[in-house]
PDB file of C-alpha atoms in Angstrom:
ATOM      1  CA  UNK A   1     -19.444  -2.280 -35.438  1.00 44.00           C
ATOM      2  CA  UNK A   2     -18.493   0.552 -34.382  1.00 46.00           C
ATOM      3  CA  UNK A   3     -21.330   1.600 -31.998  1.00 47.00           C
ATOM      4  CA  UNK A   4     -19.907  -2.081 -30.182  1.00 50.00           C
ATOM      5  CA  UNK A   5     -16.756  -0.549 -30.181  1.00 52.00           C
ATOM      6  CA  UNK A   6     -17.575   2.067 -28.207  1.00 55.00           C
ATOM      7  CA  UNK A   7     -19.791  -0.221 -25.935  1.00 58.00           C
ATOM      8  CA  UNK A   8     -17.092  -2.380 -25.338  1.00 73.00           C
ATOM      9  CA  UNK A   9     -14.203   0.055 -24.410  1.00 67.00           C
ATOM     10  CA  UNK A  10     -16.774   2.099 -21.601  1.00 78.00           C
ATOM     11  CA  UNK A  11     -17.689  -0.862 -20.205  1.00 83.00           C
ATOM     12  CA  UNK A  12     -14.505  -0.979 -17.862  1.00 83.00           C
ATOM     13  CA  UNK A  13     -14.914   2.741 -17.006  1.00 81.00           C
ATOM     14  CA  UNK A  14     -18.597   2.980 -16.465  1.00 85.00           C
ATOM     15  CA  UNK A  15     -18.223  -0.288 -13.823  1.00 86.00           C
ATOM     16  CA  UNK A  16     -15.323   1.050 -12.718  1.00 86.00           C
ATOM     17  CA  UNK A  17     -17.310   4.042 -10.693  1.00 88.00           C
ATOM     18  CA  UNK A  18     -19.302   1.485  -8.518  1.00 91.00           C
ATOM     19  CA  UNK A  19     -15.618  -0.170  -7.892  1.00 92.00           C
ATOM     20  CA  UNK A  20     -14.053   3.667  -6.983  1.00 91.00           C
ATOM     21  CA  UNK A  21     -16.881   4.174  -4.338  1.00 91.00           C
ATOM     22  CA  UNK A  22     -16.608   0.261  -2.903  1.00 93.00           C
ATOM     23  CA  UNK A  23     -12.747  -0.423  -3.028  1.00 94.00           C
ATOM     24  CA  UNK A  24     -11.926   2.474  -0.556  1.00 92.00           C
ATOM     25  CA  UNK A  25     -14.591   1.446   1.922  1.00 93.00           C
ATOM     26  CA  UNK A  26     -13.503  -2.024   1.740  1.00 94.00           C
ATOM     27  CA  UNK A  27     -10.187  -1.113   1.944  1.00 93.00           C
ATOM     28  CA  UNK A  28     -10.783   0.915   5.078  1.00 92.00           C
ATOM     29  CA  UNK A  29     -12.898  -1.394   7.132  1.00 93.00           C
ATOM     30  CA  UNK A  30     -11.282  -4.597   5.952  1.00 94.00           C
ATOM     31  CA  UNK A  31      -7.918  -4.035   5.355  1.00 93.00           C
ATOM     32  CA  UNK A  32      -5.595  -3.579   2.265  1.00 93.00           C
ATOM     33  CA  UNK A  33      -4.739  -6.698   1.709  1.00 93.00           C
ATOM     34  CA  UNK A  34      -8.356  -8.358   0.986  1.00 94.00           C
ATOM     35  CA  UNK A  35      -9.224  -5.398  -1.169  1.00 95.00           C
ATOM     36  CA  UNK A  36      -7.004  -6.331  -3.171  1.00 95.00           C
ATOM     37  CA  UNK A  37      -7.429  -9.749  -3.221  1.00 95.00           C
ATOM     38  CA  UNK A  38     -10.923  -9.488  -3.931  1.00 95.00           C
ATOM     39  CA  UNK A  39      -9.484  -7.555  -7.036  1.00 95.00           C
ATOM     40  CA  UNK A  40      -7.202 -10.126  -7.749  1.00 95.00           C
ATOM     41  CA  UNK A  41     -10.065 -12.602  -7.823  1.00 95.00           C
ATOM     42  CA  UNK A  42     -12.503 -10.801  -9.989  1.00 94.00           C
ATOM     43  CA  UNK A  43      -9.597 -10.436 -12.740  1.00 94.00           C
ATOM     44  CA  UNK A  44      -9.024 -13.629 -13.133  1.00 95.00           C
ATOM     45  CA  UNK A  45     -12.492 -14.579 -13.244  1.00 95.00           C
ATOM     46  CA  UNK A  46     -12.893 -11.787 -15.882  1.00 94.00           C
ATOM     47  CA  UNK A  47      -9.998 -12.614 -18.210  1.00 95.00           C
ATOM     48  CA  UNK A  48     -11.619 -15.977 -18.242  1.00 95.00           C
ATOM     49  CA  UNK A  49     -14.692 -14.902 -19.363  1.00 94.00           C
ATOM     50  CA  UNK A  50     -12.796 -12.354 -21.755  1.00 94.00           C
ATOM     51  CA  UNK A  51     -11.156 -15.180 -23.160  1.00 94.00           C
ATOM     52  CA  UNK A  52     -14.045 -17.871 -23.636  1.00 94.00           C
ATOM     53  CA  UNK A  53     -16.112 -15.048 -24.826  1.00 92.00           C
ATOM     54  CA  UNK A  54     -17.883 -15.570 -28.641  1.00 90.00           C
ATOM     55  CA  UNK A  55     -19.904 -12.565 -28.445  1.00 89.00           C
ATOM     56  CA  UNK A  56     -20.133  -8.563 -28.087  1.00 86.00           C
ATOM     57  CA  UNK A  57     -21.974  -8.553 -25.261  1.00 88.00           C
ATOM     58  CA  UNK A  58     -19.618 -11.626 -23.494  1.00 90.00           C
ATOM     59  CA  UNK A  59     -16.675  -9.704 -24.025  1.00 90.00           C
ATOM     60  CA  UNK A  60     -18.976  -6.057 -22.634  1.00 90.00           C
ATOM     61  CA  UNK A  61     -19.881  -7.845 -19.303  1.00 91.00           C
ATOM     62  CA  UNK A  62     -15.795  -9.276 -19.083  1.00 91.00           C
ATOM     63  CA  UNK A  63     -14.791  -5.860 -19.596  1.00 90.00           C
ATOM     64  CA  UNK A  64     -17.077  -4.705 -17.333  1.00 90.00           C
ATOM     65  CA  UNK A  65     -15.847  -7.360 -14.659  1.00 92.00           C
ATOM     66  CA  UNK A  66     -11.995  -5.688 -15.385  1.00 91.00           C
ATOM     67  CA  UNK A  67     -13.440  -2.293 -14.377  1.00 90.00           C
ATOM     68  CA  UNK A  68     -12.200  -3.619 -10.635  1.00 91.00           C
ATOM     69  CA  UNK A  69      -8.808  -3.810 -11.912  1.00 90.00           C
ATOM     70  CA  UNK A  70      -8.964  -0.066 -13.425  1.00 87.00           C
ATOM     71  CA  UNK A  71     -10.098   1.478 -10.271  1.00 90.00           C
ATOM     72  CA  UNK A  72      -7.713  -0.361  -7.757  1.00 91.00           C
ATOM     73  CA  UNK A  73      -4.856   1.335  -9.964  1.00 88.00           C
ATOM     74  CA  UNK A  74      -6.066   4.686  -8.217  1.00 86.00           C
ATOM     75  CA  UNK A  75      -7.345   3.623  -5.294  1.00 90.00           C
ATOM     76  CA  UNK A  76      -6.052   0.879  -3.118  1.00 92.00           C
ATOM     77  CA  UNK A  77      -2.679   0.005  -5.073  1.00 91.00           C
ATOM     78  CA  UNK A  78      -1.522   3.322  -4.180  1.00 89.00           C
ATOM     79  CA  UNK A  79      -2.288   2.747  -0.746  1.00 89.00           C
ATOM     80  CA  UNK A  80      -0.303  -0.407  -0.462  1.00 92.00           C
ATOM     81  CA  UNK A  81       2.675   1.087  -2.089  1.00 90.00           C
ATOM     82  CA  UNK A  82       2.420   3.764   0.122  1.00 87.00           C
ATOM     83  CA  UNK A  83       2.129   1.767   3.583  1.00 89.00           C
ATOM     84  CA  UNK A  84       3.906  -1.742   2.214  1.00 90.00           C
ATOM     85  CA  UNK A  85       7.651   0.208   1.039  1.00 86.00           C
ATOM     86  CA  UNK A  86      10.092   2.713   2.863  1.00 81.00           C
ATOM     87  CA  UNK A  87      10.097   6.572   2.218  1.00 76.00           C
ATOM     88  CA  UNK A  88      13.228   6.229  -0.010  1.00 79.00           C
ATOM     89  CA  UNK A  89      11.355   3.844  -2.386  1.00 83.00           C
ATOM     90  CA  UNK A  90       7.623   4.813  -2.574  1.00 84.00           C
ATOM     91  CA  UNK A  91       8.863   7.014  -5.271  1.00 84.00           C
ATOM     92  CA  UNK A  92      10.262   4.928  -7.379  1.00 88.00           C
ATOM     93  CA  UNK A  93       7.448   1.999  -7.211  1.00 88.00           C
ATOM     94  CA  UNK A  94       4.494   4.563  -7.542  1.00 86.00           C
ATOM     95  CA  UNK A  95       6.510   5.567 -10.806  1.00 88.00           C
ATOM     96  CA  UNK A  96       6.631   1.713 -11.880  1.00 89.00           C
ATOM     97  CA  UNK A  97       3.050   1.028 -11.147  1.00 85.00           C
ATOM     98  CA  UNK A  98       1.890   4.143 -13.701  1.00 84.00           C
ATOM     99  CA  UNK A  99       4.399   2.725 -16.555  1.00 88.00           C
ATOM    100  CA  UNK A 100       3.207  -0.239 -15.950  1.00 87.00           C
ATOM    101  CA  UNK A 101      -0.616   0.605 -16.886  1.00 85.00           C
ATOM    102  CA  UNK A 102       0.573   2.204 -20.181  1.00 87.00           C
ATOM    103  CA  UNK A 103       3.206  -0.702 -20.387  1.00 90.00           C
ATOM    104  CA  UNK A 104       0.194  -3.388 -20.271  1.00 88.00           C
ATOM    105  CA  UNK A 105      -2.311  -0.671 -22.778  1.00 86.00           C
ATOM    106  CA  UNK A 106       0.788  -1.659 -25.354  1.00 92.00           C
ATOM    107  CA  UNK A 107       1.189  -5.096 -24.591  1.00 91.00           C
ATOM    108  CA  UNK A 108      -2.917  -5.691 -25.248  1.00 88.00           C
ATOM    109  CA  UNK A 109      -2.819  -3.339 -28.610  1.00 89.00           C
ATOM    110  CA  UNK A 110       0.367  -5.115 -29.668  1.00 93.00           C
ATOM    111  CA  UNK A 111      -1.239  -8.765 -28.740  1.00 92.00           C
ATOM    112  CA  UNK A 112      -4.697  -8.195 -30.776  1.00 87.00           C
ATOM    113  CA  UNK A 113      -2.697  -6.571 -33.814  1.00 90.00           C
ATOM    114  CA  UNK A 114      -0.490  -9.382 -33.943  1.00 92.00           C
ATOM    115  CA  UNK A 115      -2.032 -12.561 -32.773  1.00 91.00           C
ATOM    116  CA  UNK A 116      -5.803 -13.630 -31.983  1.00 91.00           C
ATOM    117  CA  UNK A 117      -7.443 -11.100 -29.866  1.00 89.00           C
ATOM    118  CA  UNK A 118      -8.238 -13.713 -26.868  1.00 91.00           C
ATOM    119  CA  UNK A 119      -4.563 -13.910 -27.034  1.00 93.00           C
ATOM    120  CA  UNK A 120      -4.968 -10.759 -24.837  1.00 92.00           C
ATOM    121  CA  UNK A 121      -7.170 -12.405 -21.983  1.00 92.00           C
ATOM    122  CA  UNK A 122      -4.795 -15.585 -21.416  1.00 94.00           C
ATOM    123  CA  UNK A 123      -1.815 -12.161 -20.553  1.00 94.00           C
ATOM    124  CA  UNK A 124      -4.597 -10.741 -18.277  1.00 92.00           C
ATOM    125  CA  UNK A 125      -4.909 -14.596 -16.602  1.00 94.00           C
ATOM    126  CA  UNK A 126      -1.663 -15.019 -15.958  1.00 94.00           C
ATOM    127  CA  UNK A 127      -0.545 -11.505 -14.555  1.00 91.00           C
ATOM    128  CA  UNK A 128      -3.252 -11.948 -12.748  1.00 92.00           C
ATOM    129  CA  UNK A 129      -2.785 -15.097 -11.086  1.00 92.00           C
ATOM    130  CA  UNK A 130       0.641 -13.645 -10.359  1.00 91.00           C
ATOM    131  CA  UNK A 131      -0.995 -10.657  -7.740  1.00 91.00           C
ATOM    132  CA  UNK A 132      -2.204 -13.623  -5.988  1.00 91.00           C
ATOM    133  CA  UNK A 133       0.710 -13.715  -4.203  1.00 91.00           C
ATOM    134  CA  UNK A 134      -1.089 -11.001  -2.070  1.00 91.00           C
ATOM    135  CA  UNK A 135      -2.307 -14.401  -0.070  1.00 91.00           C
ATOM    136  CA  UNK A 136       0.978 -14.125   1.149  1.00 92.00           C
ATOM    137  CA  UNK A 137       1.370 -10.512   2.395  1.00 92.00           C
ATOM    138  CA  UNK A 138       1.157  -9.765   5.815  1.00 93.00           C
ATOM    139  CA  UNK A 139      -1.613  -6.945   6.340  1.00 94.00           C
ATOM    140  CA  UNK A 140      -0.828  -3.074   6.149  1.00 92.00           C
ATOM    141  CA  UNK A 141       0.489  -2.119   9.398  1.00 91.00           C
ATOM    142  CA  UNK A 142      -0.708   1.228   8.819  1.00 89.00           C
ATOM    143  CA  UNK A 143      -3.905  -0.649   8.830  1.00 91.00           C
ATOM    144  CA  UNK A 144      -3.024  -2.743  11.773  1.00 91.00           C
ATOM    145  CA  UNK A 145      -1.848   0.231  13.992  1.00 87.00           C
ATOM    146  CA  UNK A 146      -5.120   2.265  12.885  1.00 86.00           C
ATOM    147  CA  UNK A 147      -7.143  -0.596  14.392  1.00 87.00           C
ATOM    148  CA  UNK A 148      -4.937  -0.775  17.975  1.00 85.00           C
ATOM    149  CA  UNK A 149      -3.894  -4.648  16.116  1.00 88.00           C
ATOM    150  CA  UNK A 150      -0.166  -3.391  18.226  1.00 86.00           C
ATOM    151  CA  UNK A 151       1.141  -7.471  18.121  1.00 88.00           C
ATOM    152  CA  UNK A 152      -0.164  -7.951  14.738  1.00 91.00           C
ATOM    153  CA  UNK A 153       0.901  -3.918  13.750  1.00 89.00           C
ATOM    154  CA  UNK A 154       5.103  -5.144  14.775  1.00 89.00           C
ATOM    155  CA  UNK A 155       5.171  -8.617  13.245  1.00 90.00           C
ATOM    156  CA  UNK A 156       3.923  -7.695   9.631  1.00 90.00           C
ATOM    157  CA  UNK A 157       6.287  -4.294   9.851  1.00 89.00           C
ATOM    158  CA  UNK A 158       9.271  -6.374  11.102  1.00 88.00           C
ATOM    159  CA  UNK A 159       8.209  -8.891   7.896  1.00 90.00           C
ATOM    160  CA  UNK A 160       8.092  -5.977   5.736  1.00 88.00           C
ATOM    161  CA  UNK A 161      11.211  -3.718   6.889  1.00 85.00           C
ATOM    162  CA  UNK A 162      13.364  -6.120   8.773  1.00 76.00           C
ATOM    163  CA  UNK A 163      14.621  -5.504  12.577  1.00 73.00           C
ATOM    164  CA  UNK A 164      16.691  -2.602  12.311  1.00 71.00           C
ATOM    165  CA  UNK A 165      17.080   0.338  14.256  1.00 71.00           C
ATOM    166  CA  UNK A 166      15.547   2.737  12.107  1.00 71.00           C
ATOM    167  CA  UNK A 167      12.279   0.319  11.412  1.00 74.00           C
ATOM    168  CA  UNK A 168      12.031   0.075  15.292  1.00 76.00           C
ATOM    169  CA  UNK A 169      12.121   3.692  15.492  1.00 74.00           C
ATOM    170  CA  UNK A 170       9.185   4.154  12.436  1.00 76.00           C
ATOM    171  CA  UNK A 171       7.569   1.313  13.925  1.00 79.00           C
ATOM    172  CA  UNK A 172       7.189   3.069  17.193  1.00 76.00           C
ATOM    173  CA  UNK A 173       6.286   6.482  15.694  1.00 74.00           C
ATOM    174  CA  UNK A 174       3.360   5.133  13.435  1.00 77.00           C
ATOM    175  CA  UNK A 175       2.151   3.131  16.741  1.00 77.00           C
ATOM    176  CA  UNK A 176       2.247   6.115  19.051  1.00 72.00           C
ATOM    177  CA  UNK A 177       0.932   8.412  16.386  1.00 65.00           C
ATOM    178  CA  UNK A 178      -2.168   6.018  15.800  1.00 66.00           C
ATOM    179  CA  UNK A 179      -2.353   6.328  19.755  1.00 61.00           C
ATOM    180  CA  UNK A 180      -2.842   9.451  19.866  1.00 50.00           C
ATOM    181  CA  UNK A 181      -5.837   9.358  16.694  1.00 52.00           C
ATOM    182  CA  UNK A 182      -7.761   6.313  18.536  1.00 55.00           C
ATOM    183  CA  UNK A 183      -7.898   8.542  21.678  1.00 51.00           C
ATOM    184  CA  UNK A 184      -9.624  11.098  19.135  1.00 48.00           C
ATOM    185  CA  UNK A 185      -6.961  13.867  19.295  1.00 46.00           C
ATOM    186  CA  UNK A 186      -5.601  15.476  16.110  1.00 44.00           C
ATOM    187  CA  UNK A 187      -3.059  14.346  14.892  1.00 45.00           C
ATOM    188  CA  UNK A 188      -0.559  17.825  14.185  1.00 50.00           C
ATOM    189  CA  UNK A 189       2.817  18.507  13.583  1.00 50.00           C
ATOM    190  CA  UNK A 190       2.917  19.859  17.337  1.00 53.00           C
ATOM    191  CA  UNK A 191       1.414  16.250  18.290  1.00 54.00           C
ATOM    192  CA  UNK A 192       4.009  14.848  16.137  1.00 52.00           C
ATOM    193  CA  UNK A 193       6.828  16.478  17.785  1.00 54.00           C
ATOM    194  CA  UNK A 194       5.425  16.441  21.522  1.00 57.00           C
ATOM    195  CA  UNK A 195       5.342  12.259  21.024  1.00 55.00           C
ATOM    196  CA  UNK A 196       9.130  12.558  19.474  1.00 54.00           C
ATOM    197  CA  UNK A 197      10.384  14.470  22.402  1.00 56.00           C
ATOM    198  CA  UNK A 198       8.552  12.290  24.946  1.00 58.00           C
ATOM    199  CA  UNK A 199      10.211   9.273  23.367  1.00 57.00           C
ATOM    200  CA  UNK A 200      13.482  10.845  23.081  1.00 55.00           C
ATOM    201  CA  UNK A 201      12.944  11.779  26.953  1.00 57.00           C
ATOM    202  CA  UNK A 202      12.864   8.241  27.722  1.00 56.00           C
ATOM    203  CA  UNK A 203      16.068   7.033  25.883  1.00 52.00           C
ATOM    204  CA  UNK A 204      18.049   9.675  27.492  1.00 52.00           C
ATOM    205  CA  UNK A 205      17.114   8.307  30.911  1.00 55.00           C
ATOM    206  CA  UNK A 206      17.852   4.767  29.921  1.00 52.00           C
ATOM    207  CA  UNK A 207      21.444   6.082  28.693  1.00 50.00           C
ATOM    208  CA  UNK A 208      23.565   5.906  31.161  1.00 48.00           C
ATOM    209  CA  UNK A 209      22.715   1.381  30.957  1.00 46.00           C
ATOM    210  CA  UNK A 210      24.369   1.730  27.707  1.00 47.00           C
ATOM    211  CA  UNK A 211      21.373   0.513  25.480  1.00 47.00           C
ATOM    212  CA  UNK A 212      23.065   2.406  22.396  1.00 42.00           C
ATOM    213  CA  UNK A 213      20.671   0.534  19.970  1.00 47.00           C
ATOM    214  CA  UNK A 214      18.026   2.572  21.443  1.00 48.00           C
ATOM    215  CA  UNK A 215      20.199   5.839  21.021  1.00 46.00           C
ATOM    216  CA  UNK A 216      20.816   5.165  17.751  1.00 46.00           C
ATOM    217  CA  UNK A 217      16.494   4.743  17.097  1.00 49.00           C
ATOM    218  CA  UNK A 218      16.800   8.277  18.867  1.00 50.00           C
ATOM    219  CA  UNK A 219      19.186   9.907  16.935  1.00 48.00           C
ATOM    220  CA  UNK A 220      16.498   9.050  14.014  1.00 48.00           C
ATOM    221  CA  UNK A 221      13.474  10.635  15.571  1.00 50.00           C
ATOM    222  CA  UNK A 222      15.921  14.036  16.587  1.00 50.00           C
ATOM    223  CA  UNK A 223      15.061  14.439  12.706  1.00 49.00           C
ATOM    224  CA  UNK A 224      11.420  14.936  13.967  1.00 49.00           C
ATOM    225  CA  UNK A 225      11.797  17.198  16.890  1.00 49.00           C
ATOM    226  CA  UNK A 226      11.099  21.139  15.756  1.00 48.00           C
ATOM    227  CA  UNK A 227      11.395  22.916  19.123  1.00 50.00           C
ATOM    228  CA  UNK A 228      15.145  23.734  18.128  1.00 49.00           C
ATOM    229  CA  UNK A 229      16.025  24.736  22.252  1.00 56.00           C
ATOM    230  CA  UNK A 230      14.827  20.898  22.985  1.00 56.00           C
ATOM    231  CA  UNK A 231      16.407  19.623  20.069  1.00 52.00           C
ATOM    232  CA  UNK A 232      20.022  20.773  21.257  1.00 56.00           C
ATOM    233  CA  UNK A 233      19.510  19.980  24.975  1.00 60.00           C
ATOM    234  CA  UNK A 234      18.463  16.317  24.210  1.00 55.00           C
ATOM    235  CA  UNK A 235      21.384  16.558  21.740  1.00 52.00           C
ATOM    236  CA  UNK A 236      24.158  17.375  24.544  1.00 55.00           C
ATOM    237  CA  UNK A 237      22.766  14.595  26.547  1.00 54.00           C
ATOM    238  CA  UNK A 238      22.453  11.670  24.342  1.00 49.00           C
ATOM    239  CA  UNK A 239      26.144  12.627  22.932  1.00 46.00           C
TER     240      UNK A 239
END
């Protein structure tokens, strides 16, 4: 008994190596979004299997199945919390998503202590079924811009981070930036701030026709600009 024990609790890890090397890739070439969907998926299936299981080696190949699940906690989910939320918050959810693993570790020892062990897969179907509201995300942007997808790139980071002036100023930055890494340059901090002044070049020019929406995206990029002498002449001008 407990030799299966043992079986049954690697079985998530050991599948869950083939998932770290696959997820990533997918991830990459596919986008975000159906990574994780295809994660989503293979939960539900195996919590359905976990829960209709009447023998060891049932509940070894569902657990093996939930190895997807395991991996996507350190692969793609950070990704999407990275490029889906704004600097101020990435924190904060990348901080929920690890209390949440422990959080759901108690939640499936408390479950099989005090109820029916299959109790524990028909939790796992339902939280599950709940991350398939990833049918409705729009796709990373990051993702988008990396591929030169510019149309697709705005709408899903207008979706994501409204129409204000600081999104249109990100927006523009991660666009540009992903510019300048399709041509095949490096992206540096020098690249960085070149692109910054060049923009910040522009809306000076366009001043004087009053567009102070665009000054005020400016003002948020001067926050990017190092070269402290260009800095404090496009100041002086845009004030």
């Amino acid at each position: 008994m407990r030799g299966g024990g043992r079986k049954i609790a690697s079985a998530s890890g050991v599948s869950g190596i083939f998932w770290v090397l696959v997820l990533p890739y997918i991830a990459t070439m596919y986008g975000r979004r159906i990574s994780f969907l295809i994660v989503t998926l293979n939960s539900i299936i195996g919590n359905i299997v976990f829960y209709c299981s009447s023998t060891v080696l049932q509940i070894i190949v569902a657990e093996a199945m939930l190895g997807a699940a395991r991996s996507c906690i350190n692969t793609v989910s950070p990704m999407i919390v990275a490029e889906y939320t704004s600097p101020q918050y990435r924190g904060l959810f990348l901080t929920i998503e690890a209390v949440c693993v422990f959080w759901g570790i108690w939640v499936a020892n408390a479950t099989g202590t005090f109820s029916h062990w299959k109790n524990i897969g028909i939790i796992g179907i339902v939280f599950s079924v709940y991350t398939s509201t990833a049918l409705f995300w729009p796709e990373s942007p990051h993702w988008l811009a990396a591929k030169g997808r510019v149309e697709k790139c705005t709408s899903a980071y207008r979706w994501l981070h409204s129409s204000s002036n600081k999104s249109k100023a990100e927006l523009e930055f991660l666009i540009a930036g992903n510019k300048v890494e399709n041509s095949g340059n490096v992206i540096t901090e020098s690249n960085k701030n070149n692109l910054a002044v060049k923009r910040l070049t522009e809306v000076v020019a366009a001043s004087n026709t009053k567009e102070w929406t665009r000054i005020t995206s400016a003002v948020e990029l001067l926050l990017l600009v190092k070269d402290q002498e260009k800095y404090a002449e496009l100041t002086a001008k845009l004030l």
